[in-house]
Amino acid sequence: MTARGGQNFLEAVEAGCPVVFGPHMENFAEAAAEFVRAEAVRQAGDGEQLAGLIRELPRNPELRSSLRRRASAVLQARQGAT
């Protein structure tokens, strides 16, 4: 939740993990925005929202599946970009 630029979430996406992160994704702004627009990850605006999302994921298999599926599709569309 600190303004330090964020972590690389693409590795977690590639591993098939549902991803949630806080507001500071400056180091990965373009990718984060793309995944948020596709509803492939969840971005919390503050610590309370982040805690709520983290609590929700284990209880909601449909959400986990949806995040994984959408994130995988976005990631596949980005392959070959380098």
XYZ file of N, CA, C and O in Angstrom, residues 1-7 20-26 43-51 53-54:
100
model
N 0.809 -1.189 0.000
C 0.000 0.000 0.000
C 0.860 1.263 0.000
O 0.325 2.343 -0.020
N 2.168 1.096 -0.031
C 3.048 2.260 -0.048
C 3.340 2.679 -1.480
O 3.296 1.874 -2.408
N 3.650 3.923 -1.650
C 3.913 4.479 -2.977
C 5.330 4.139 -3.420
O 6.214 4.967 -3.460
N 5.529 2.877 -3.765
C 6.847 2.418 -4.201
C 6.808 1.805 -5.590
O 7.729 1.110 -5.985
N 5.737 1.981 -6.312
C 5.697 1.570 -7.701
C 5.068 0.240 -8.016
O 4.819 -0.079 -9.160
N 4.805 -0.595 -7.020
C 4.144 -1.871 -7.258
C 5.107 -3.005 -7.559
O 6.302 -2.799 -7.750
N 4.564 -4.194 -7.585
C 5.321 -5.407 -7.868
C 4.878 -5.978 -9.208
O 3.778 -5.721 -9.673
N -4.804 -9.608 -6.903
C -5.324 -8.349 -6.374
C -4.113 -7.501 -5.995
O -3.080 -8.036 -5.600
N -4.239 -6.195 -6.162
C -3.156 -5.315 -5.756
C -3.724 -3.971 -5.345
O -4.896 -3.664 -5.589
N -2.866 -3.176 -4.718
C -3.249 -1.859 -4.229
C -3.145 -0.794 -5.306
O -2.949 -1.087 -6.480
N -3.228 0.464 -4.886
C -3.304 1.562 -5.848
C -1.989 1.940 -6.508
O -2.006 2.592 -7.552
N -0.869 1.537 -5.968
C 0.425 2.002 -6.474
C 1.071 0.972 -7.390
O 1.819 0.113 -6.966
N 0.759 1.096 -8.669
C 1.305 0.184 -9.678
C 2.050 0.967 -10.749
O 2.064 0.599 -11.919
N 2.700 2.054 -10.352
C 3.363 2.938 -11.305
C 4.420 2.224 -12.153
O 4.573 2.537 -13.332
N -8.112 -4.235 -8.332
C -7.258 -3.210 -7.746
C -8.018 -2.505 -6.633
O -9.107 -1.989 -6.850
N -7.410 -2.507 -5.449
C -8.010 -1.861 -4.286
C -7.470 -0.447 -4.148
O -6.306 -0.185 -4.436
N -8.311 0.454 -3.697
C -7.905 1.830 -3.510
C -7.265 2.103 -2.161
O -6.578 3.098 -1.992
N -7.485 1.195 -1.203
C -6.908 1.388 0.129
C -6.775 0.030 0.819
O -7.194 -0.999 0.288
N -6.188 0.048 2.001
C -5.935 -1.188 2.729
C -7.192 -1.939 3.106
O -7.219 -3.177 3.091
N -8.241 -1.226 3.431
C -9.503 -1.878 3.799
C -10.092 -2.645 2.624
O -10.538 -3.786 2.761
N -10.082 -2.024 1.457
C -10.575 -2.712 0.256
C -9.706 -3.918 -0.082
O -10.228 -4.971 -0.458
N -8.395 -3.757 0.043
C -7.487 -4.861 -0.250
C -7.741 -6.032 0.683
O -7.830 -7.180 0.241
N -7.904 -5.751 1.972
C -8.195 -6.810 2.938
C -9.505 -7.517 2.592
O -9.599 -8.744 2.678
N -10.870 -7.849 -0.407
C -10.653 -8.689 -1.584
C -9.899 -9.963 -1.218
O -10.230 -11.049 -1.710
N -8.910 -9.835 -0.361
C -8.134 -11.007 0.057
C -9.003 -11.978 0.834
O -8.877 -13.196 0.682
